[in-house]
Coordinates of C-alpha atoms (C1' of nucleotides) in Angstrom, one line a residue:
Chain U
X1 CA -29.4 143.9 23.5
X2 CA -30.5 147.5 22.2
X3 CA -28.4 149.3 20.4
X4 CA -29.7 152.7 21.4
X5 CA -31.8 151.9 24.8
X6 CA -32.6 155.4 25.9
X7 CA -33.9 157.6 22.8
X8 CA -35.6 157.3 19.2
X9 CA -32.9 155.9 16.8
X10 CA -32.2 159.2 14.7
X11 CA -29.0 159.3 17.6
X12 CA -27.6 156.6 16.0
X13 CA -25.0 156.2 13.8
X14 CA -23.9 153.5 11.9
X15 CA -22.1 151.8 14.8
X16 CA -25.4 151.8 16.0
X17 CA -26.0 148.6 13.4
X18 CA -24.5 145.2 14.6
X19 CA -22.3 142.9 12.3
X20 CA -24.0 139.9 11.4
X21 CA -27.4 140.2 10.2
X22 CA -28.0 138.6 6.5
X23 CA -29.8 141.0 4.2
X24 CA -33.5 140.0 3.9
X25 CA -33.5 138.4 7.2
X26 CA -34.3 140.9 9.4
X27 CA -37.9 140.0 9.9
X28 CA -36.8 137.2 11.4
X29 CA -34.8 138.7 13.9
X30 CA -37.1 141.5 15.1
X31 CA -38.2 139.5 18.1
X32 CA -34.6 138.6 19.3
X33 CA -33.6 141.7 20.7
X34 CA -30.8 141.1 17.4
X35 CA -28.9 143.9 16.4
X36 CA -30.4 146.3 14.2
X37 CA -32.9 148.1 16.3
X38 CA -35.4 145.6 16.3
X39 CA -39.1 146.5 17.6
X40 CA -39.1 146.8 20.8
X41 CA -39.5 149.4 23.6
X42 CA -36.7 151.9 23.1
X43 CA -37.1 153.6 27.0
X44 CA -39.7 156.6 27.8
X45 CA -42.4 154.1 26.4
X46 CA -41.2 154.9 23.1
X47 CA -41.2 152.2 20.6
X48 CA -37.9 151.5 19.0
X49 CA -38.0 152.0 15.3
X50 CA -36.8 148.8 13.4
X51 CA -34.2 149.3 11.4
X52 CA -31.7 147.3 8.2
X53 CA -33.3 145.6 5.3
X54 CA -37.1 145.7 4.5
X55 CA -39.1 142.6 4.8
X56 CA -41.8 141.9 2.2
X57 CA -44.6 142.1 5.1
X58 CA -43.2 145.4 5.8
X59 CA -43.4 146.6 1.8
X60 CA -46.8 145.2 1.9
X61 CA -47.5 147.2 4.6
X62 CA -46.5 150.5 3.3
X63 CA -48.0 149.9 -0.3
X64 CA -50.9 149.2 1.0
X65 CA -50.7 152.5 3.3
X66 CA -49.3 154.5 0.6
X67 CA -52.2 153.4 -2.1
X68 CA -54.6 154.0 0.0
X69 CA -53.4 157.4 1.5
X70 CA -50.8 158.6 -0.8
X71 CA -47.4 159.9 -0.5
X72 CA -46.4 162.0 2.1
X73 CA -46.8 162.5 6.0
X74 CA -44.2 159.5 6.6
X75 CA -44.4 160.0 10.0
X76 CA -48.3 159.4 10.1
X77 CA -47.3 155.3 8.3
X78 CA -45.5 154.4 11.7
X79 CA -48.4 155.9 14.2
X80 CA -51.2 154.6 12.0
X81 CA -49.7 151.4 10.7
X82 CA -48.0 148.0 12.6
X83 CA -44.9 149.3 10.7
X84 CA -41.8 149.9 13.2
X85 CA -40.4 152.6 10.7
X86 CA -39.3 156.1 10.8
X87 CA -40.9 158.6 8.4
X88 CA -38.1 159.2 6.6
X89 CA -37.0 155.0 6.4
X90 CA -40.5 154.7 4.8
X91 CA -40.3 157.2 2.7
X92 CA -36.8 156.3 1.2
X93 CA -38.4 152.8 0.9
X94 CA -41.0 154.0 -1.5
X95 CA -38.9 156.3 -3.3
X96 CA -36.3 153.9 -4.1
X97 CA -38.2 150.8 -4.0
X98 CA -41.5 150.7 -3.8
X99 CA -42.8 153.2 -5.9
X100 CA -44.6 152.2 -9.4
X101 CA -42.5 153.3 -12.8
X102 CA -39.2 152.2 -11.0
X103 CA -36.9 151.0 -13.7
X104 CA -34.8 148.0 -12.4
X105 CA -31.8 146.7 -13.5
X106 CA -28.8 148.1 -15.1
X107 CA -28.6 151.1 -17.0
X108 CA -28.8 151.0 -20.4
X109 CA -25.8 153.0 -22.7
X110 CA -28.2 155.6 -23.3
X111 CA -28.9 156.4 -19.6
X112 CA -25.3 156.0 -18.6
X113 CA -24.4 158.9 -21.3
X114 CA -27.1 161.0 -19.9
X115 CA -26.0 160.1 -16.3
X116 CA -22.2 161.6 -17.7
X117 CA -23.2 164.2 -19.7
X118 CA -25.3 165.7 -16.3
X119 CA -22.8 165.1 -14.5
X120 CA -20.6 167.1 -16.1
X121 CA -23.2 169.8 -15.9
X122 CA -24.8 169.3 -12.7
X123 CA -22.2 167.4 -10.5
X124 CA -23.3 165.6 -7.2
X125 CA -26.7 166.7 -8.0
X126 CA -28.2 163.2 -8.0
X127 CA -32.0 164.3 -7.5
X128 CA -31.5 166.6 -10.4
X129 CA -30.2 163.8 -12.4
X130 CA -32.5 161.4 -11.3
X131 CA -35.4 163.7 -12.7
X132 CA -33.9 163.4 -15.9
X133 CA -34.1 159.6 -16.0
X134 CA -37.6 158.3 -15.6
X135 CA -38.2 155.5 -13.3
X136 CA -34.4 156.2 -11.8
X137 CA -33.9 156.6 -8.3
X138 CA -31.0 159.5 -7.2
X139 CA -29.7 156.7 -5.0
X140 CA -28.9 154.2 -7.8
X141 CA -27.3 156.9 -10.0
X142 CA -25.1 158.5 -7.2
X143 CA -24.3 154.8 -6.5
X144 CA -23.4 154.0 -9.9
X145 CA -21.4 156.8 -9.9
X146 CA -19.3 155.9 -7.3
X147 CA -18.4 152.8 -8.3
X148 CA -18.1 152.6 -12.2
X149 CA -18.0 156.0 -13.2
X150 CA -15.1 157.3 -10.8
X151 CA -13.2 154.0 -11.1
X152 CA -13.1 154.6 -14.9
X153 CA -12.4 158.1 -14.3
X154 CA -9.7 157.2 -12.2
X155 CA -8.3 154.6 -14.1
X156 CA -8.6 157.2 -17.3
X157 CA -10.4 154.3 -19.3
X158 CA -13.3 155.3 -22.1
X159 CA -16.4 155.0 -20.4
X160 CA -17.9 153.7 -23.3
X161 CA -15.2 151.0 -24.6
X162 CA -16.1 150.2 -28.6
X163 CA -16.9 146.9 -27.9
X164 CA -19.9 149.1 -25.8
X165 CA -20.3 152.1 -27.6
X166 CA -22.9 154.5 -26.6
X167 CA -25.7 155.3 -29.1
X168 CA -26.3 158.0 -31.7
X169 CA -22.6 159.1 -31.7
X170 CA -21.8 162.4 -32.6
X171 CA -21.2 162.7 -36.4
X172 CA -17.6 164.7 -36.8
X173 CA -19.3 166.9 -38.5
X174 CA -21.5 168.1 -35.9
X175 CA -18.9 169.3 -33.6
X176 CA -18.7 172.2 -35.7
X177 CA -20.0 175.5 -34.5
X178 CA -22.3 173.2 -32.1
X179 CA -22.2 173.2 -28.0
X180 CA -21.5 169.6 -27.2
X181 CA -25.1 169.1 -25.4
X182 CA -26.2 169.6 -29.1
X183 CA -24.1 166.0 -30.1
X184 CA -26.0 164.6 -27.2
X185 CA -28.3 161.7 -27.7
X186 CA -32.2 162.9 -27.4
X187 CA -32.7 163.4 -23.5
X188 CA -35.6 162.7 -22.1
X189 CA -38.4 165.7 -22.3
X190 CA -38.3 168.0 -19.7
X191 CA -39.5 170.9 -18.4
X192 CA -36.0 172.5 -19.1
X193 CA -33.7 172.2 -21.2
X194 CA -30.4 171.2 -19.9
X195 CA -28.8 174.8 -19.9
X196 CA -31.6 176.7 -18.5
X197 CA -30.8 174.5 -15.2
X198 CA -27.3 176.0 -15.3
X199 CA -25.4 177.5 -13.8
X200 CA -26.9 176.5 -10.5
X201 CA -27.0 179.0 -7.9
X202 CA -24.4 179.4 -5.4
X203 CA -27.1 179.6 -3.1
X204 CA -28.5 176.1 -4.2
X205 CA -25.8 174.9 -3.3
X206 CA -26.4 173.6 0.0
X207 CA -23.7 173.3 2.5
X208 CA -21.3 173.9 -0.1
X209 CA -19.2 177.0 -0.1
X210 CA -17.6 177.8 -2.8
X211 CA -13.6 177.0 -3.8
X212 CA -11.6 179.6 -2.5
X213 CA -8.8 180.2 -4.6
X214 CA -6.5 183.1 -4.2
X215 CA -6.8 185.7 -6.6
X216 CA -4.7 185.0 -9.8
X217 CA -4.3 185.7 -13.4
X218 CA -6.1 183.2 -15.5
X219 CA -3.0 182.9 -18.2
X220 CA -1.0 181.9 -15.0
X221 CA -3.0 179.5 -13.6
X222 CA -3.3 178.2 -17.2
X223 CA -0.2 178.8 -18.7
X224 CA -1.3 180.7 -21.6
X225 CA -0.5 183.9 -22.8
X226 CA -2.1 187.3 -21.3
X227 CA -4.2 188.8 -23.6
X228 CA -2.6 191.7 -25.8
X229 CA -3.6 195.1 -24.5
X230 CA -4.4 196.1 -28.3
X231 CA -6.4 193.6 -29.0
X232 CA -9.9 194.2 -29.1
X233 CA -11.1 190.7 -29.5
X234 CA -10.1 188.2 -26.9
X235 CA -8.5 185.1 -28.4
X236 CA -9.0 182.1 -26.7
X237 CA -5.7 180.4 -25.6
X238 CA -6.2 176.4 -25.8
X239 CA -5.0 174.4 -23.3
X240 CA -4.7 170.8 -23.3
X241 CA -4.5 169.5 -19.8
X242 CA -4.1 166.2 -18.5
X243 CA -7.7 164.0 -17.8
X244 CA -7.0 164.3 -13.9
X245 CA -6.6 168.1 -14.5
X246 CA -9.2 168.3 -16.2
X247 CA -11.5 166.4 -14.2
X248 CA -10.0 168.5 -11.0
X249 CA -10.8 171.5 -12.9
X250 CA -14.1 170.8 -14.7
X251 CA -15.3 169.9 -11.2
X252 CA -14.2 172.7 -9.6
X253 CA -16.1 174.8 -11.7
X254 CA -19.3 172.7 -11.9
X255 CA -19.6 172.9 -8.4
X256 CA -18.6 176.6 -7.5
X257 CA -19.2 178.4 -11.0
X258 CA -16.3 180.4 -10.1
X259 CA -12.7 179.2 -9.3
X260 CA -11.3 182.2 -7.6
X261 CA -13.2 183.5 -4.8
X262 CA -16.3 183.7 -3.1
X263 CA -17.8 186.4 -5.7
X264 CA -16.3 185.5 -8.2
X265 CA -13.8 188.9 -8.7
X266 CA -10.5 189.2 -9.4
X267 CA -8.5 191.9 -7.6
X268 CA -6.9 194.0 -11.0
X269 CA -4.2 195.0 -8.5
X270 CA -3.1 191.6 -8.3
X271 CA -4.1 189.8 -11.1
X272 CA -2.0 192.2 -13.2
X273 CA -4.5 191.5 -16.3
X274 CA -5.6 193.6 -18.4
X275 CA -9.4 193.8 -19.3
X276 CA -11.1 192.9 -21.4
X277 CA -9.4 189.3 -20.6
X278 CA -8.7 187.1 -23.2
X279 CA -10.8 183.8 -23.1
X280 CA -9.1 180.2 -22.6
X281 CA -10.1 177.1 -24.2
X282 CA -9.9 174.1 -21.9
X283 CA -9.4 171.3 -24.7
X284 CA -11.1 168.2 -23.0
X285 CA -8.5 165.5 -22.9
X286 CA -10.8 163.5 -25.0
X287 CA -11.3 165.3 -27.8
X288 CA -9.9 162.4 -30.1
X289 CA -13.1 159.9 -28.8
X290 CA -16.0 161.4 -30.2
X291 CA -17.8 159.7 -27.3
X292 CA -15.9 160.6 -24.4
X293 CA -15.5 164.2 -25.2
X294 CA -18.8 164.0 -25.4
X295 CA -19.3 163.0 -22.2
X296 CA -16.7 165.3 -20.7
X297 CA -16.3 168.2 -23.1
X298 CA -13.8 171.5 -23.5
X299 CA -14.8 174.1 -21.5
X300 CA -13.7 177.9 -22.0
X301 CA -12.9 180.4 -19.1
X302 CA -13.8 183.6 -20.6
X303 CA -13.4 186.8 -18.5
X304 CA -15.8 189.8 -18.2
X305 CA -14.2 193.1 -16.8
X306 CA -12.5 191.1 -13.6
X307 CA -15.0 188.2 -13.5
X308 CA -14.9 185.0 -15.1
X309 CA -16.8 182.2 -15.9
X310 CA -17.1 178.7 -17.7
X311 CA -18.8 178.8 -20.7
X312 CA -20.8 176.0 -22.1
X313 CA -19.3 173.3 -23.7
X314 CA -17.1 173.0 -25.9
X315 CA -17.2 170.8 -29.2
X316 CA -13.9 168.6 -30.2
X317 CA -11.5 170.6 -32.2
X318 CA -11.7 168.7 -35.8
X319 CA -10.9 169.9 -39.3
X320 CA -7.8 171.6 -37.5
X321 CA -9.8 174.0 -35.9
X322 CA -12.9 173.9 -33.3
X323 CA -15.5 176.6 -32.4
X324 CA -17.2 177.2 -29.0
X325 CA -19.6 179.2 -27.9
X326 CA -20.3 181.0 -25.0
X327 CA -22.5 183.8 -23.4
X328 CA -22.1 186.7 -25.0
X329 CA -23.1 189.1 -21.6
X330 CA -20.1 187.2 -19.7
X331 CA -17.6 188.9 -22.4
X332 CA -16.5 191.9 -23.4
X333 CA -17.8 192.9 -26.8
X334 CA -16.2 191.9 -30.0
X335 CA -16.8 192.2 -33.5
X336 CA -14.6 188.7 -34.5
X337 CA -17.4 186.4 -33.2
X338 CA -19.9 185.4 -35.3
X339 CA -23.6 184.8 -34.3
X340 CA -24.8 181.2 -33.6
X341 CA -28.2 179.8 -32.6
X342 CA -27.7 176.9 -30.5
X343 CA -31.4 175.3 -30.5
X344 CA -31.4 173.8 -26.4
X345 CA -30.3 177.2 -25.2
X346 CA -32.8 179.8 -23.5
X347 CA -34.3 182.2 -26.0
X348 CA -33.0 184.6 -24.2
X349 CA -29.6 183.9 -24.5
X350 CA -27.7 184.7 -27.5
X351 CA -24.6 182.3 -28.1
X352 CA -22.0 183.8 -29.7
X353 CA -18.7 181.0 -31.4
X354 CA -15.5 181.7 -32.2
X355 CA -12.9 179.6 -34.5
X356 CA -9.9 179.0 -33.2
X357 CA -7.4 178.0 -35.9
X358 CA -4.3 175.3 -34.7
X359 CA -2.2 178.5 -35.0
X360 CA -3.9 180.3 -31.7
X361 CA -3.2 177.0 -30.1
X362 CA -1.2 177.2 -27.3
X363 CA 1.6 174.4 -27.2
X364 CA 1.5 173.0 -23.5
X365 CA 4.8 171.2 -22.0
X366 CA 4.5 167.6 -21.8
X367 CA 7.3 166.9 -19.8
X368 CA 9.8 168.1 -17.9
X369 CA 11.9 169.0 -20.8
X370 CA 9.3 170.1 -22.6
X371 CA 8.7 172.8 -19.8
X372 CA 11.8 174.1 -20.2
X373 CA 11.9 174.3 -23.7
X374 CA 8.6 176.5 -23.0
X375 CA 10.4 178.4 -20.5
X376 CA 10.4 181.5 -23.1
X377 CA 6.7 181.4 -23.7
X378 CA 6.1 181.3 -20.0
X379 CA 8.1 184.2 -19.1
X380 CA 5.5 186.5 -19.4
X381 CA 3.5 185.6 -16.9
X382 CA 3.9 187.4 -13.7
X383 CA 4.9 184.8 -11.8
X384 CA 8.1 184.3 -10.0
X385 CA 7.7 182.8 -7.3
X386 CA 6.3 179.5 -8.8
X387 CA 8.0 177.3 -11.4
X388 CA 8.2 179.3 -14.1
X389 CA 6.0 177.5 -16.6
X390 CA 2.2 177.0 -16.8
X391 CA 2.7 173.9 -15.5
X392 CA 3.5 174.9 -12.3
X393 CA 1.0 177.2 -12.0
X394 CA -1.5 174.7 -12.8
X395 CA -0.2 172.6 -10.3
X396 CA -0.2 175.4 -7.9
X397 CA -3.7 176.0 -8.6
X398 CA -4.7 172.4 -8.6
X399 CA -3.3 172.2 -5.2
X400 CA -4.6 174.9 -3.2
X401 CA -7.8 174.1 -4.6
X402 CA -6.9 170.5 -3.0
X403 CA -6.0 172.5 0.0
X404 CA -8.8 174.1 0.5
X405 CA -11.0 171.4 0.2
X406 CA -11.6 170.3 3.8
X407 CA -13.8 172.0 5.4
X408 CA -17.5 171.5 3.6
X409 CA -19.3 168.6 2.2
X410 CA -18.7 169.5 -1.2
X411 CA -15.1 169.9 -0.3
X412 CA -14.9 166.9 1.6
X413 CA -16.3 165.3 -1.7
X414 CA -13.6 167.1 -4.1
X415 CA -11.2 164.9 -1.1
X416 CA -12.5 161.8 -1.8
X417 CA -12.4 162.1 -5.5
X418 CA -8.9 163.4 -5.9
X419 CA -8.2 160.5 -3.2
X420 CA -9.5 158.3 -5.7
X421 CA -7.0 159.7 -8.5
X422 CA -4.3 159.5 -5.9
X423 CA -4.8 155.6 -6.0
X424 CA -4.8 155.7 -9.7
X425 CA -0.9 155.0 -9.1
X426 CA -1.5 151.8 -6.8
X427 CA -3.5 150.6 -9.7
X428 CA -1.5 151.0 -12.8
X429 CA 0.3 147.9 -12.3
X430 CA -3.2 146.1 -12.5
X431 CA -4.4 148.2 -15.1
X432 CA -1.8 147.3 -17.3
X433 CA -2.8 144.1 -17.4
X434 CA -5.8 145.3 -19.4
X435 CA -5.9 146.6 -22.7
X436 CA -8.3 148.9 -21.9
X437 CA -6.7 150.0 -19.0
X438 CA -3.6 151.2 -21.0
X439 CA -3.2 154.8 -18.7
X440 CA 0.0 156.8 -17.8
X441 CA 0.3 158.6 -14.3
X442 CA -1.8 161.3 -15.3
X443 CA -4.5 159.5 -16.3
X444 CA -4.2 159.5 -20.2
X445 CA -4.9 156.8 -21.8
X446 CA -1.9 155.7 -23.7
X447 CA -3.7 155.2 -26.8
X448 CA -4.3 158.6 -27.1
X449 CA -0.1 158.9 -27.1
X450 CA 1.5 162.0 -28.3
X451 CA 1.1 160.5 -32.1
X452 CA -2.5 161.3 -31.5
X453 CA -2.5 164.7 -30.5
X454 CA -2.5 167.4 -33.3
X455 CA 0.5 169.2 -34.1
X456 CA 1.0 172.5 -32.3
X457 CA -0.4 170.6 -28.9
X458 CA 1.6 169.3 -26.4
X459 CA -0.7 167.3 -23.3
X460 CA 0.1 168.9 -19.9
X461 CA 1.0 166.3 -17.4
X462 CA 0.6 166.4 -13.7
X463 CA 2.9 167.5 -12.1
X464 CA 1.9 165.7 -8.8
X465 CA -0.9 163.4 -8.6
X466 CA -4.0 164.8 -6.5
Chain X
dA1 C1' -12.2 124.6 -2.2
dA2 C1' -10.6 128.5 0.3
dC3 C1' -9.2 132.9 0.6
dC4 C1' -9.2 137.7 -0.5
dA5 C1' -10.0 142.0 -2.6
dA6 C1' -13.0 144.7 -5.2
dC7 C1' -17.5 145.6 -6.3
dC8 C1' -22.3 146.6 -5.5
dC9 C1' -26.1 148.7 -3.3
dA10 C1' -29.6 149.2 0.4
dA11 C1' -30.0 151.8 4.1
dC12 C1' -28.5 154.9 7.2
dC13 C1' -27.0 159.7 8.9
dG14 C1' -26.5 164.7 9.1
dC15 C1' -27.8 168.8 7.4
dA16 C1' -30.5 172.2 4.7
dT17 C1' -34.8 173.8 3.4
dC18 C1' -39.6 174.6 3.7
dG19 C1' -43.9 175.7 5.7
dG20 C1' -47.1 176.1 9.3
dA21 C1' -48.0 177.3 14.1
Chain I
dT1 C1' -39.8 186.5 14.2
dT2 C1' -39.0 182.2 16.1
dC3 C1' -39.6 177.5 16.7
dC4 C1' -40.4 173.0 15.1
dG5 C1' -41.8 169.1 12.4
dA6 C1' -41.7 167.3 7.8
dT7 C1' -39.3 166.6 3.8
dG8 C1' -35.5 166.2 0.6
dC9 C1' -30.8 165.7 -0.6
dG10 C1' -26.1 164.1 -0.6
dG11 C1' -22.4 161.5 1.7
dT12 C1' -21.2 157.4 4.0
dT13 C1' -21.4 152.8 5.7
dG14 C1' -21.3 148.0 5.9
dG15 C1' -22.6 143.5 4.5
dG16 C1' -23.6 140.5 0.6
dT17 C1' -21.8 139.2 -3.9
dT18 C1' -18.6 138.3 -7.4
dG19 C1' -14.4 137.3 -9.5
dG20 C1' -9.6 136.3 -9.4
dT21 C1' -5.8 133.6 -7.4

DNA sequence: AACCAACCCAACCGCATCGGA
DNA sequence: TTCCGATGCGGTTGGGTTGGT
């Protein structure tokens, strides 16, 4: 029995592979006809191409051809050796296996910070990661990161639990007037630094257009305030969101740059905003763990004339007030922020922070009641046809960009990740069987209750799981 | 001991990009 | 300019392993 007995194997999918084989066994079954495209003729005189688990004969094989020819030209190992593999079999073989410098076993704390911290910058760019973490394959990382990392994401749990905490944590002091990549442990040398890789081109993007998300103010989607027309410096409105939120949100803009269309422009005539916009502070959900909001920082959404952007990171408010900084050529000029030299950043880039004081900070709802107590500071946003807070808007947001997800890779990957938070219901009754898996619906971790969060700040809730 | 669900991870596939003919 | 093969990347699959009941 062939599984493909007219063509090379590329036709094949995975139903192509027959149930039943034991990992590491396949050498033994070449010659049996067994199920995973074994060595024999495949039709037209072409060979078939073996496929499923390496043998150790076969890794001898292509060390031995790779030593002595070196990488590349995978095609050339299956016409010039025994080997009964496809080009690009072999060379996922060496890449992930075979090749000398790998690093085996688990990751250490250290790497699993770094692998968070790009993550957050780069998202699903697991090539890009792995060249930051020598001897690491992309494979291993995107697989760890589908198993533990989104599982503690969706479960809300620390990633680094104390009884595991991640090296070199961030002194409190550092937050201030510091982008978070600056609290970073020391990342491997490079030949960038972190932010000079980003933003990543839309056009880099393969395969992946970008979010489309109907043209809307900022301050609705957020529920903040619209930036005076008098003022002359922006004033960041902070916005504490729920960790799904935020993780639907801080993905969003990893990935696209840009949550609201294609070029990133906001239509004046029906964003009703004034410009220059005011920025808003996204407050990451974990500002209260020095670790975690480390590994999943505040963002700000500043706006340029009718553009906006995600600024670099931002630091956890402490001291009753937290800084950020941001680009200085993505915002309209203003004479409140002060200079700061961020050391990682390009030379060419000027960082400019801002302090924003617990007084700027807007209060978000927390729960139903707490929405309607807000009713008042909501009313000024233009919005009538949604729920009148910035909850609602959020949600609205949150859920066309859910909506729109379905028709691209990337967006078939923003799916399966808010899939994933969608079972974070099914599993609360396990989690709270665990300590550390004390979580609410909306993915906060209940020991971060209200008691917790700083007075003026209220945690915005979801409003419907996604 | 048996069963089951979740986890883990190697290997696959499709698609995009690149470079040479 | 177009075609095509090689290569690289990210998503997905499926079977083995592990841990809980």
């Amino acid at each position: 029995m062939v599984a493909h007995s007219g063509g090379s194997y590329t036709g094949g999918g995975p139903n192509d592979t027959l149930p039943g084989l034991p990992k590491g066994s396949s050498s033994s079954s070449s010659t049996t006809g067994g199920s995973r495209g074994v060595g024999v003729e495949g039709g037209m005189g072409k060979p078939m191409l073996k496929k499923g688990p390496w043998t150790a004969a076969e890794d001898a094989i292509l060390v031995e051809y790779v030593t002595k020819h070196g990488e590349g030209n995978w095609n050339a190992v299956q016409k010039n050796t025994s080997l009964s593999r496809c080009g690009k079999s072999c060379r996922l073989r060496w890449t992930n296996h075979l090749r000398p410098n790998l690093r085996k076993g688990s990751f250490t704390p250290e790497e699993e910070l770094l692998i968070i911290q790009l993550h957050s910058q780069l998202g699903n760019k697991w090539a890009r990661m792995a060249a930051q973490l020598p001897g690491r394959t992309d494979n291993e990382i995107k697989n760890y990161w589908n198993t533990r990392i989104k599982r503690r994401i969706r479960q809300g749990l620390p990633l680094y639990p104390s009884s595991e905490m991640a090296p070199s944590p961030p002194s409190q002091g550092q937050s201030q007037g510091q982008g978070q990549v600056q609290q970073a442990p020391p990342l491997p040398q490079t030949e960038e630094p972190l932010h000079q890789r980003q933003p990543v081109p839309h056009t880099a993007i393969r395969g992946r257009p970008q979010l489309q998300i109907p043209t809307r103010s900022i301050f609705q989607v957020l529920g903040g305030h619209p930036p005076s027309s008098q003022s002359s410096s922006p004033s960041p409105t902070p916005v504490l969101l729920s960790p799904q939120s935020y993780h639907q949100l801080k993905t969003s803009f990893t990935n696209s740059m840009s949550l609201f269309d294609h070029t990133g422009q906001i239509s004046p005539s029906t964003s009703g905003l004034p410009s220059p916009h005011s920025p808003a502070a996204i407050i990451s959900p974990y500002y209260n763990d020095p670790n975690m909001a480390l590994a999943f920082p505040g963002f700000a959404l500043v706006a340029a004339g009718n553009q906006y952007h995600q600024t670099s990171p931002l630091p956890s408010p402490t001291g009753g007030a937290f800084q950020f900084s941001f680009l200085p050529q993505i915002l309209s000029p203003s004479p409140v922020y002060a200079a700061s030299t961020p050391t990682e950043l390009p030379s060419s880039q000027m960082y400019i922070q801002q302090v924003v004081k617990p007084e700027h900070i807007l209060q978000e709802p927390h729960d139903h009641e707490a929405k309607l107590e807000n009713h008042g500071d909501m009313t000024t946003n233009p919005s009538p046809s949604h729920s009148c807070s910035g909850i609602g808007l959020l949600e609205d947001l949150l859920e066309q960009t859910e909506h729109q997800a379905v028709s691209s890779n990337y967006n078939h990957s923003l799916q399966t990740q808010n899939s994933l938070l969608n079972n974070n219901n099914n599993n609360l009754q396990k989690d709270q069987e665990c300590p550390l898996k004390s979580t609410d619906d909306n993915g906060w971790n209940t020991h971060m209750g209200s008691d917790n969060v700083p007075e003026g700040w209220q945690k915005l809730r979801n409003p419907k799981p996604f």
